[in-house]
Short mmCIF file of C-alpha atoms in Angstrom, two decimals:
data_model
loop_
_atom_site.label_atom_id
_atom_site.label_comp_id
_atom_site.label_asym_id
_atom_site.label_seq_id
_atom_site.Cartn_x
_atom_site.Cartn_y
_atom_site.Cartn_z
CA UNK A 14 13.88 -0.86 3.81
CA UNK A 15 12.69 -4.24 3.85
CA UNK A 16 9.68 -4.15 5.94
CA UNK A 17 6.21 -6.18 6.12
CA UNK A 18 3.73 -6.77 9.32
CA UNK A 19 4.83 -9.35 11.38
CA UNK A 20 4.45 -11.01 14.75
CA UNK A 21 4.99 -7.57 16.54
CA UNK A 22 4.28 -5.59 13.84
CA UNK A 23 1.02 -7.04 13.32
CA UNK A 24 -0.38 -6.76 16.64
CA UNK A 25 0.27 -3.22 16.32
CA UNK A 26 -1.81 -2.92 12.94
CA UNK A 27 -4.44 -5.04 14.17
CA UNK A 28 -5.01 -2.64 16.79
CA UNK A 29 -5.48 0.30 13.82
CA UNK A 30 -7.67 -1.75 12.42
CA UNK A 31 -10.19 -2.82 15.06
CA UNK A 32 -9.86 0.91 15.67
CA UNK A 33 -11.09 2.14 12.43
CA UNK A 34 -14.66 0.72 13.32
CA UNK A 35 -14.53 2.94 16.93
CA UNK A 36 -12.98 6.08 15.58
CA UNK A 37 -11.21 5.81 18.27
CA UNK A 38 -7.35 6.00 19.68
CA UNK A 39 -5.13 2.89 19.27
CA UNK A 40 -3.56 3.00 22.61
CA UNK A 41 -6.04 0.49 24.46
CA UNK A 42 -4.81 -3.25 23.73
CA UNK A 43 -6.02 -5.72 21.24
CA UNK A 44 -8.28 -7.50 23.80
CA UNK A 45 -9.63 -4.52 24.71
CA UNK A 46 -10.34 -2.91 21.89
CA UNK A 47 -11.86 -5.94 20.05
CA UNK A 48 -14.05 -6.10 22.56
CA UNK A 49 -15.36 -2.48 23.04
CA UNK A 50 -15.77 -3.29 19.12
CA UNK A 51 -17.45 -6.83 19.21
CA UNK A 52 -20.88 -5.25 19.06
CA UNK A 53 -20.38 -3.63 15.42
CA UNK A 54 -17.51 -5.97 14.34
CA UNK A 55 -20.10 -9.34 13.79
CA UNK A 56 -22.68 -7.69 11.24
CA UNK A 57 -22.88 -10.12 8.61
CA UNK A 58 -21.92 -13.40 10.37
CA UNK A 59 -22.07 -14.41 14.23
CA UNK A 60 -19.08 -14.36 16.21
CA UNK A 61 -17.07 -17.65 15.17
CA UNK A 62 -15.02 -19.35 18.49
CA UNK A 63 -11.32 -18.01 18.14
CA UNK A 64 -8.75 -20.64 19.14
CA UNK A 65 -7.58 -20.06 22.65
CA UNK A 66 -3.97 -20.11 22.48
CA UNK A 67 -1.65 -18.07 19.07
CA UNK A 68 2.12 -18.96 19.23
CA UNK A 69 4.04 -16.94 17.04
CA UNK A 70 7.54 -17.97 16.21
CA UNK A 71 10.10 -15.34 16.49
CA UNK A 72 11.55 -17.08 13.29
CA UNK A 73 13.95 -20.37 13.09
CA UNK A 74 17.42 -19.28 14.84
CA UNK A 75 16.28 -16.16 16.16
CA UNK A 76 15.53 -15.69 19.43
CA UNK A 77 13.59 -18.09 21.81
CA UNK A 78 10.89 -15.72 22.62
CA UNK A 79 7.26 -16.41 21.88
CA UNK A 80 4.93 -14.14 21.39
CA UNK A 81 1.73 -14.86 22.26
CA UNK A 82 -0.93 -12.55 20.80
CA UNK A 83 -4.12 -11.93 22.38
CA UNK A 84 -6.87 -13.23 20.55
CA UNK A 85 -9.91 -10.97 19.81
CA UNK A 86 -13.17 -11.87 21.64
CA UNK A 87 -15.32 -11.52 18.39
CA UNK A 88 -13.38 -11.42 14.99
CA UNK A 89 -13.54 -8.79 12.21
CA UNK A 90 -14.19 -9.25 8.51
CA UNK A 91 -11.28 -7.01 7.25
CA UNK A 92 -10.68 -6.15 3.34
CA UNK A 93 -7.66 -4.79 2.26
CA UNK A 94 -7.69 -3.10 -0.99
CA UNK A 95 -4.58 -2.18 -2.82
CA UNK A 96 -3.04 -1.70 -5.77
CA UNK A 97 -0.25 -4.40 -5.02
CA UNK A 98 0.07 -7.78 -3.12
CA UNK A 99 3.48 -9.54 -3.42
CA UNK A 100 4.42 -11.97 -4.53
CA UNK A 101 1.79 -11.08 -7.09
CA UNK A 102 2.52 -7.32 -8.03
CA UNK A 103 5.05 -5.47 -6.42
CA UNK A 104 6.73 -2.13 -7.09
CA UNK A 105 7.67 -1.06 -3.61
CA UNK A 106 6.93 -1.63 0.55
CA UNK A 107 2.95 -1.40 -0.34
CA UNK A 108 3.19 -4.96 -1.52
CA UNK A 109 5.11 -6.62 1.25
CA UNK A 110 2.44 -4.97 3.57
CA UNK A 111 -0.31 -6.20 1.66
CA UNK A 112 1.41 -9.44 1.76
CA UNK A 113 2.34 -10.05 5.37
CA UNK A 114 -0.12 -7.82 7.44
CA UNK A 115 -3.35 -9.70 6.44
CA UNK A 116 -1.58 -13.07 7.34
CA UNK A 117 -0.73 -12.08 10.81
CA UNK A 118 -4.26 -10.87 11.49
CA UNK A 119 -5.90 -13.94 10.56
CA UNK A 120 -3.28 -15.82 12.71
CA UNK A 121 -5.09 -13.12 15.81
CA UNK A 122 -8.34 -14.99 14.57
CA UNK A 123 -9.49 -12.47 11.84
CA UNK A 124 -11.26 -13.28 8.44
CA UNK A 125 -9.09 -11.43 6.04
CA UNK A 126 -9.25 -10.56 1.90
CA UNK A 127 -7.04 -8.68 -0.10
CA UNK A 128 -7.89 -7.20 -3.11
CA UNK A 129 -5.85 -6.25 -5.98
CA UNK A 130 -5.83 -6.04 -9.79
CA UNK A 131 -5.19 -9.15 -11.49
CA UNK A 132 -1.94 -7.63 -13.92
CA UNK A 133 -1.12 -11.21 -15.37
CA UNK A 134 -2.22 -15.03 -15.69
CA UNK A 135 -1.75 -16.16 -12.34
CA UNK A 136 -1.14 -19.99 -12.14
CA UNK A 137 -2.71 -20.01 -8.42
CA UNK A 138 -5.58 -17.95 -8.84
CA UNK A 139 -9.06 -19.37 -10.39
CA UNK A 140 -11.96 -17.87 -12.15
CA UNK A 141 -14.80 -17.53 -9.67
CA UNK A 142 -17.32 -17.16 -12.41
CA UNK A 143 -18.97 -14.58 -10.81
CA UNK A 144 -19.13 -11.30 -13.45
CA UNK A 145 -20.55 -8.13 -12.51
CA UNK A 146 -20.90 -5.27 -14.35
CA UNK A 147 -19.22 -1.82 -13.49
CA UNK A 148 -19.74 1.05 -15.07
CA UNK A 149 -20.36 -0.71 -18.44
CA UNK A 150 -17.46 -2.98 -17.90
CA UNK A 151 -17.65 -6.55 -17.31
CA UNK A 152 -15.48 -7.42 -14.70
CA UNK A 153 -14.53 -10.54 -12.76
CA UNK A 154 -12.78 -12.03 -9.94
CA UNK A 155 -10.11 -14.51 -9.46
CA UNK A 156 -9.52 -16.53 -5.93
CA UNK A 157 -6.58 -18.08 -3.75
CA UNK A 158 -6.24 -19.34 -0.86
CA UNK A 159 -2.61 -18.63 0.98
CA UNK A 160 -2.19 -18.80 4.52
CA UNK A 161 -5.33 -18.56 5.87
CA UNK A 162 -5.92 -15.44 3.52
CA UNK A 163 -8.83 -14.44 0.66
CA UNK A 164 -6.58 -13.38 -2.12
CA UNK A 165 -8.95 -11.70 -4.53
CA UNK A 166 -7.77 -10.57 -7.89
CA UNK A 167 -9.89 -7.95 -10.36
CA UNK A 168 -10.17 -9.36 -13.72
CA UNK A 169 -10.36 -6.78 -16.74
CA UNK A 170 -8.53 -5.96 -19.52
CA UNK A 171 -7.73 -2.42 -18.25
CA UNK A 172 -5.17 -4.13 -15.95
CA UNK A 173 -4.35 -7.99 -18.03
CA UNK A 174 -3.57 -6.48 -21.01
CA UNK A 175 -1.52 -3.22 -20.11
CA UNK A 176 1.34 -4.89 -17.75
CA UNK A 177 4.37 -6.96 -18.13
CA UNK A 178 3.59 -9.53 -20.98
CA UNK A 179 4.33 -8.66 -24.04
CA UNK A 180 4.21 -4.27 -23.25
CA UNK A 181 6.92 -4.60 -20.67
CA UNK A 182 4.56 -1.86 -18.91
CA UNK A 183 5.16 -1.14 -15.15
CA UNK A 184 1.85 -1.44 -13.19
CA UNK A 185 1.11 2.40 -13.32
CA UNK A 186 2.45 3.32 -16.66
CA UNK A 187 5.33 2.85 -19.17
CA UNK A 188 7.90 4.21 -17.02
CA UNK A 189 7.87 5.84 -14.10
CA UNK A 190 6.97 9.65 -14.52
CA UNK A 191 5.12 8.53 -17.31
CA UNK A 192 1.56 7.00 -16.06
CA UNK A 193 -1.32 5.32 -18.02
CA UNK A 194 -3.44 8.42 -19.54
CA UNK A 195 -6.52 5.91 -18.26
CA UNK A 196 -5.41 5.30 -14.77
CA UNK A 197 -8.76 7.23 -13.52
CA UNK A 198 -10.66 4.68 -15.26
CA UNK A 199 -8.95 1.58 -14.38
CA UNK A 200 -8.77 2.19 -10.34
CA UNK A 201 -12.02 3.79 -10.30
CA UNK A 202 -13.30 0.07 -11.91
CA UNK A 203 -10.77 -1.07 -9.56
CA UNK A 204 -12.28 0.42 -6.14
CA UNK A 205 -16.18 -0.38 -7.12
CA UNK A 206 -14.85 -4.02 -7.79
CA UNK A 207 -13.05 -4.59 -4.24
CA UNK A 208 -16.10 -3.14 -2.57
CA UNK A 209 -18.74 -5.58 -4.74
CA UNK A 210 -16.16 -8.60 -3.94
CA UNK A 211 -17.03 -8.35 -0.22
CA UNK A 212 -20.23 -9.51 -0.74
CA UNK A 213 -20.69 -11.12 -4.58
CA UNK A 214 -18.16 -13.78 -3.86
CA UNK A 215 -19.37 -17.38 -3.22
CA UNK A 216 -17.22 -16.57 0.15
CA UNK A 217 -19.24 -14.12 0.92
CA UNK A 218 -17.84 -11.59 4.24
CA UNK A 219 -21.55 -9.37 3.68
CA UNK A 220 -21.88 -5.82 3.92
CA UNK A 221 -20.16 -5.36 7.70
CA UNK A 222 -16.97 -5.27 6.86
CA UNK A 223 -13.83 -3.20 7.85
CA UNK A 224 -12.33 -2.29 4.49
CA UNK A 225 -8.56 -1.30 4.73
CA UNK A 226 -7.63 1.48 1.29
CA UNK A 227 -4.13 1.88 0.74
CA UNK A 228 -2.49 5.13 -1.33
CA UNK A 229 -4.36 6.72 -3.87
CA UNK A 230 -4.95 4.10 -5.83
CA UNK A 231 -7.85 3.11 -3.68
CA UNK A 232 -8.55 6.29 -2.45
CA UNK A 233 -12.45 5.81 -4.27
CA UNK A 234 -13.32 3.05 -1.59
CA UNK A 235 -13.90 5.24 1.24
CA UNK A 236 -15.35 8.08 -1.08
CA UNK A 237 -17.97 5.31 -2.87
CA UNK A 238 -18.93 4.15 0.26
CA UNK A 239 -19.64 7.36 1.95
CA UNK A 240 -21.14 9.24 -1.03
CA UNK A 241 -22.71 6.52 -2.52
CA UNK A 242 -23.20 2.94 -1.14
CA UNK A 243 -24.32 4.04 2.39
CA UNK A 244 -26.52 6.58 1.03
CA UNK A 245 -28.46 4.25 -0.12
CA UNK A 246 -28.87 1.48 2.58
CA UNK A 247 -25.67 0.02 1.21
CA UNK A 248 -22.91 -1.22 3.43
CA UNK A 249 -24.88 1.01 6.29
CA UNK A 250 -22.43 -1.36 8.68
CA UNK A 251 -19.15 -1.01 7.35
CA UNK A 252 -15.99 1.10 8.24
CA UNK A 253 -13.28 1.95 6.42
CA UNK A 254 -9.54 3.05 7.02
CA UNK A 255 -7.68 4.89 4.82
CA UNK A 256 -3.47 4.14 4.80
CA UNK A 257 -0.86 5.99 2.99
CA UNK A 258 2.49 4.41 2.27
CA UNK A 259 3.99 7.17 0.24
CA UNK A 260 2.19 10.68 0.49
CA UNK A 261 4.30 12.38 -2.46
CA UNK A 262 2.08 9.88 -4.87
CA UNK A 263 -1.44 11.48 -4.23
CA UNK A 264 -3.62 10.83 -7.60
CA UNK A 265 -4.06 14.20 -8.65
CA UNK A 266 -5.70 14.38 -12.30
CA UNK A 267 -7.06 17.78 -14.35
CA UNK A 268 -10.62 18.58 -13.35
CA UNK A 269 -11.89 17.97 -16.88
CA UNK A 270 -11.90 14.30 -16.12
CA UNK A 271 -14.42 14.40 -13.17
CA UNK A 272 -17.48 13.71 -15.07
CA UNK A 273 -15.68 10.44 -16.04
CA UNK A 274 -15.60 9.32 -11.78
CA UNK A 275 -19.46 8.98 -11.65
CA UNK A 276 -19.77 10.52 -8.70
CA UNK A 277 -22.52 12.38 -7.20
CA UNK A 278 -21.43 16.30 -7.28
CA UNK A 279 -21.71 16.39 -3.24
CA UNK A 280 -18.50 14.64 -3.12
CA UNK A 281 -16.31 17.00 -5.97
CA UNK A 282 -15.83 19.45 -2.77
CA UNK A 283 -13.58 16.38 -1.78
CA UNK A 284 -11.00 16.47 -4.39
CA UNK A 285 -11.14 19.89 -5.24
CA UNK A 286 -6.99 20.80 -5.17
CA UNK A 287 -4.78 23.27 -6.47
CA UNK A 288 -0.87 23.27 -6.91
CA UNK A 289 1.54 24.73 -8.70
CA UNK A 290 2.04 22.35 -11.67
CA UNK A 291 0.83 23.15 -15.26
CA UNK A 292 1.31 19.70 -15.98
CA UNK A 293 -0.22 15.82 -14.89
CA UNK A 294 2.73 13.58 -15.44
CA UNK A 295 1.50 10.63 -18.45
CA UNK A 296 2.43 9.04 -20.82
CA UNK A 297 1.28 11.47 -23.03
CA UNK A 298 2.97 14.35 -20.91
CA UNK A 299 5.83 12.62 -19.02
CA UNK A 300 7.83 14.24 -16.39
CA UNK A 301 11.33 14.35 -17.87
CA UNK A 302 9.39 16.58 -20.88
CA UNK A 303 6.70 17.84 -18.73
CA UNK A 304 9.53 18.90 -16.45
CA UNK A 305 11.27 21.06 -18.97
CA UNK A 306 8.15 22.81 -20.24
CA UNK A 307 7.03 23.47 -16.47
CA UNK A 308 10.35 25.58 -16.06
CA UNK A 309 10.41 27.46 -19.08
CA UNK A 310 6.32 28.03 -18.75
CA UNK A 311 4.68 28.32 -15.29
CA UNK A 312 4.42 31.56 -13.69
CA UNK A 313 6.02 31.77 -10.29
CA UNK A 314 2.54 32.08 -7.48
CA UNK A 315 0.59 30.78 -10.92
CA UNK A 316 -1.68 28.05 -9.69
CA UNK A 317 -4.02 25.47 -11.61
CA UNK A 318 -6.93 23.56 -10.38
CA UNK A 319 -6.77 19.28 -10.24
CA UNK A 320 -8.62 16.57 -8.86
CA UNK A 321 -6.77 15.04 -6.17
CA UNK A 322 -7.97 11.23 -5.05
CA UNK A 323 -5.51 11.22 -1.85
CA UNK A 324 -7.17 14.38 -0.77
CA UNK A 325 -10.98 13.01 -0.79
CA UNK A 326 -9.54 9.52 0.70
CA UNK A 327 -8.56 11.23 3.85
CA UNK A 328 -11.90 13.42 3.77
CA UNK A 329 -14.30 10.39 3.51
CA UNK A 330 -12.46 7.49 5.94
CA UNK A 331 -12.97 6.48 9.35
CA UNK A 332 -9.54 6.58 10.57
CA UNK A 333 -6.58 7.54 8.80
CA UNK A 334 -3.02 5.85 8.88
CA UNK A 335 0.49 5.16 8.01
CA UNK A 336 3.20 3.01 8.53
CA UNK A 337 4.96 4.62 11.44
CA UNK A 338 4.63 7.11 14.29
CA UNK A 339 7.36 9.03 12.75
CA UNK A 340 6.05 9.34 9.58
CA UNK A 341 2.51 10.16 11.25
CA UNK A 342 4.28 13.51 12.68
CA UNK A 343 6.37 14.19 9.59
CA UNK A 344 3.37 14.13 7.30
CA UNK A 345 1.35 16.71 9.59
CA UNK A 346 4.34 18.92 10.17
CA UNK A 347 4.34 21.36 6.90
CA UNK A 348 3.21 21.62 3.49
CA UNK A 349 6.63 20.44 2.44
CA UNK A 350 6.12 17.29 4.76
CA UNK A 351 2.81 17.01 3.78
CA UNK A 352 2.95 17.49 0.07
CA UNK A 353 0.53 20.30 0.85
CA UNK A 354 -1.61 17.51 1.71
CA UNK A 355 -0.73 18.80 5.76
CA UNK A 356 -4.07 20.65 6.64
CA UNK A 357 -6.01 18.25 5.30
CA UNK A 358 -4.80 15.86 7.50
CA UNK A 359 -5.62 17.62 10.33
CA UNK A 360 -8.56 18.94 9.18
CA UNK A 361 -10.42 15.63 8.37
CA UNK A 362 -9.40 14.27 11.79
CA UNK A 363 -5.33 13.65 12.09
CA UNK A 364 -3.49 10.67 10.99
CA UNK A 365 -2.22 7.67 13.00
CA UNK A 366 1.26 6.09 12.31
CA UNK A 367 1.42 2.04 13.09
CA UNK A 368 5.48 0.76 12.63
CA UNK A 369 5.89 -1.86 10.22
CA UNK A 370 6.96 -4.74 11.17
CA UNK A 371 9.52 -7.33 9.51
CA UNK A 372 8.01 -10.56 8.22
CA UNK A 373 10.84 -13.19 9.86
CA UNK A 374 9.91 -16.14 7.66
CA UNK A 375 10.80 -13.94 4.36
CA UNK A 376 13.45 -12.12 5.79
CA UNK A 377 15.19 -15.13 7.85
CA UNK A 378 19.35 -15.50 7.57
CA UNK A 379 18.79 -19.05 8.13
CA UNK A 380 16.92 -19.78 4.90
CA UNK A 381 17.05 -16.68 2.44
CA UNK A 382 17.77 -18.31 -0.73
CA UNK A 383 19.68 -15.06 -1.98
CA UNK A 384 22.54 -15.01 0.94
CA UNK A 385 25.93 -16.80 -0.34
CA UNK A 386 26.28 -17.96 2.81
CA UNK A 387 23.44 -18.68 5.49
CA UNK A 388 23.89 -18.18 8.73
CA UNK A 389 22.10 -18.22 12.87
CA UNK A 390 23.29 -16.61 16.29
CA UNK A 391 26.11 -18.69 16.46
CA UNK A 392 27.45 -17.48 12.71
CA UNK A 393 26.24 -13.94 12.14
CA UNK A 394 29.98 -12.59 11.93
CA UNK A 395 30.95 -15.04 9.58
CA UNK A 396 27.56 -15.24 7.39
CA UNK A 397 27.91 -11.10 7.59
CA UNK A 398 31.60 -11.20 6.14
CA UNK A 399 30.27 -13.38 3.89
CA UNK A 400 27.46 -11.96 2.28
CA UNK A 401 29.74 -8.36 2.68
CA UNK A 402 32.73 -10.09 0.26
CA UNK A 403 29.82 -11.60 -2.32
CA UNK A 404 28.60 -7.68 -2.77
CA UNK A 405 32.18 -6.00 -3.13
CA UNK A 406 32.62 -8.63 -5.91
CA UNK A 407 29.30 -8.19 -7.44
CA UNK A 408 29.81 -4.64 -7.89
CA UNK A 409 33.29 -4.46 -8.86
CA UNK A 410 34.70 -3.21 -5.60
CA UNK A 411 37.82 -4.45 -4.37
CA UNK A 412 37.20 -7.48 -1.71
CA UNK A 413 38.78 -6.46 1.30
CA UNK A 414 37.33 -7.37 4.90
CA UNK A 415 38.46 -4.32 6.77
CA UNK A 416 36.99 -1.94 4.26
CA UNK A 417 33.34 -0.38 5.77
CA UNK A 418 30.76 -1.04 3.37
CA UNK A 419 27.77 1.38 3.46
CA UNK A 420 24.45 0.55 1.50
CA UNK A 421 21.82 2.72 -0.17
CA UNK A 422 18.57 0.86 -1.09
CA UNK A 423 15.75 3.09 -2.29
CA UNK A 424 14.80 5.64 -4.90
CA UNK A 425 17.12 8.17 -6.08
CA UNK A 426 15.19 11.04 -4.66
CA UNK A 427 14.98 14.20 -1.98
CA UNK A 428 11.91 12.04 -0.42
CA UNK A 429 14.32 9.16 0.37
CA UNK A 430 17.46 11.24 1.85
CA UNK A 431 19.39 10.71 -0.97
CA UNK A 432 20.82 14.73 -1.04
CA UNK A 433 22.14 14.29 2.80
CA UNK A 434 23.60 10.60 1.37
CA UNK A 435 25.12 13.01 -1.72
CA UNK A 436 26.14 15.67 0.43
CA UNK A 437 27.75 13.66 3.32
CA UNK A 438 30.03 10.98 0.46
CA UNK A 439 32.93 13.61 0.48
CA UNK A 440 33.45 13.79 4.79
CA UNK A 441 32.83 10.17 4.95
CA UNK A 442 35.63 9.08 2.16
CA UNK A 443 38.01 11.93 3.96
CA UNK A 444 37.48 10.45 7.37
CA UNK A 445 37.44 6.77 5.97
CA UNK A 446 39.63 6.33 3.15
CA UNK A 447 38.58 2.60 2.23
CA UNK A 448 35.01 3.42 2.85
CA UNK A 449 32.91 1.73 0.11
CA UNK A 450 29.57 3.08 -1.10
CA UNK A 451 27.07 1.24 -2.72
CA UNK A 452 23.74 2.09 -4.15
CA UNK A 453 21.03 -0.06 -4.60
#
């Protein structure tokens, strides 16, 4: 799936968001519920005069509709923190969210920063200058400027000199299955750093923010500002929401390693987790090895205690939430589901589930630069038939307009519904002869 926030989409997450500083249910509208909100939302600035009037363009040849978005009555200082922002950094959907959700809200009138690590030299971000220091670590902070957006990048080595470049390192590890043996220590920097940048940058939002954590990765934020920040007079203001994109990906580490967090011990009750694994998947133990040695090894009931970041994220937010209703259910349904991650859901509050939306300026038939042949209402057929002949040569199938084409895009894994794909080829090539599979 190709999704990001858009005009629709967007409305929907801005709701989630506003929401995340009531506690609250995001059923009430977006005028509403900014509203009911305005008297916490405005902590470290005064409300600033939102233009009257938001006309969002369904995208050029789509349809004539306009949306019109209701503007909130006092705006929100929202930080997203994740581990990827496309175009930047992208491995999967996190980064198109990252990417298009913040733009829509500060369309509704919201100031909005992202921050993420900075994994190379990016030609549009500058140095701010500013350098703090985090847990013996100097660390700064890059700035751009896109689309009415803060796009804040961490500056370390941890991140600069691990990925792409010269190591030809993904932005969690080697390989996948195969993660950084330091990834603790660089999104633990990591979550301090996107706190301190709402309020050390010479664009300062202050301390009331509404900080939005995505996947484990910045599962710390809502933890450091509960256990630690707050505590002490700290960010006494700010809320934060905690959104999962993937659940199977939770951050869970060997126990030994918690002295290395620099936490206080009240909050080690949060990640405390067991499973069944006698391994953490690294590069010094990755999973096609680790994998192996589990089966040959572990003990069937045996289990072994880890440290599990997801786990105290959903303990220590405001609100919690995903990226669709569905999901929202699916997650809360069973340990399976859940990635036995189900009764701590429900335990620490439940989960809401806010559909994606697609970002039509990206993802527009009119101008994609990777369609053969663009097309608008009046061509779809043709542009389809089209674009459906350029992938049957691609991939060495035989070009032929009457044959069905069926697509796969996503991971080759149970989580992605690639067994009932597996399972279901033989039926579909019996009933359709000429059917052509592809996976992407």
């Amino acid at each position: 799936r190709k999704q990001q926030c858009g005009a629709r989409g967007g409305a929907k997450a801005a709701r989630g968001v506003v929401q995340a500083r009531r506690g609250g249910s995001a059923s009430a509208s977006l005028a509403s519920s900014s509203s009911v909100a305005s008297s916490r939302a405005a902590v470290s600035r005064g409300a600033r005069r939102a233009q009257p009037v938001l006309r969002a363009s369904a995208g050029a040849g789509a349809s004539s509709a306009v949306v019109t978005p209701t503007l909130p009555e006092t705006p929100l200082d929202i930080v997203f923190v994740s581990a990827e922002v496309a175009p930047w950094s992208k491995t999967g959907g996190l980064g198109d969210v990252i990417s298009g959700l913040p733009v829509e809200l500060a369309k509704r009138g919201h100031r909005v920063m992202t921050v993420a690590p900075r994994y190379d030299q990016y030609s549009d971000a500058w140095d701010t200058s500013v350098v703090l220091d985090i847990l013996g670590e100097k660390v700064g902070f890059f700035h751009s400027k896109k689309k009415g957006v803060d796009r804040v990048f961490i500056d370390h080595p941890i991140f600069l000199a691990k990925v792409w470049g010269k190591t030809g390192s993904k932005l969690y590890g080697k390989k996948s299955g195969a993660d950084f043996v330091d990834n603790e220590k660089r999104f633990r920097i990591f979550c301090e750093a996107a706190i301190e940048a709402a309020r050390c940058l010479p664009f300062s939002y202050g301390e009331g923010v509404t900080f939005v954590a995505n996947d484990w990765h910045s599962a710390l934020v809502p933890v450091l500002l509960k256990d630690v920040y707050q505590p002490s007079g700290q960010f006494t203001d700010a809320k934060v929401a905690f959104c999962i994109h993937n659940i199977a990906f939770q951050g869970r580490f060997w126990p030994e390693s918690w002295d290395a967090l620099h936490l206080p011990e009240i909050s080690k009750e949060k990640f405390e987790f067991e499973d069944g694994y006698s391994k953490v998947f690294s590069e010094m133990t990755p999973a096609d090895e680790a994998e192996a040695a589990m089966k040959e090894s572990t003990e069937l009931g045996k289990t072994f205690a880890k440290l599990n970041w997801m786990k105290a994220g959903f303990m220590s937010a405001d609100k919690n939430l995903t990226v669709s209703p569905n999901y929202a259910e699916e997650v809360v349904g069973d340990a399976s589901k859940g990635v036995e991650l189900d009764g701590v859901i429900a335990a620490s509050g439940g989960i809401e589930g806010i559909v994606n939306g697609m970002d039509n300026q990206d993802f527009n038939p009119i101008t994609d630069k990777y369609l053969p042949v663009k097309y608008g209402p009046a061509s779809v057929m043709e542009g389809k038939q089209a674009a459906k002949q350029a992938l049957q040569a691609e991939v060495g199938l035989e070009v032929d307009p009457e044959a069905p084409v069926i697509g796969f895009i996503g991971r080759l894994e149970e989580q992605k519904g690639v067994d009932i794909l597996l399972a279901a080829i033989p039926e579909i090539v019996e009933r359709a002869p000429n059917c052509q599979i592809v996976i992407l």
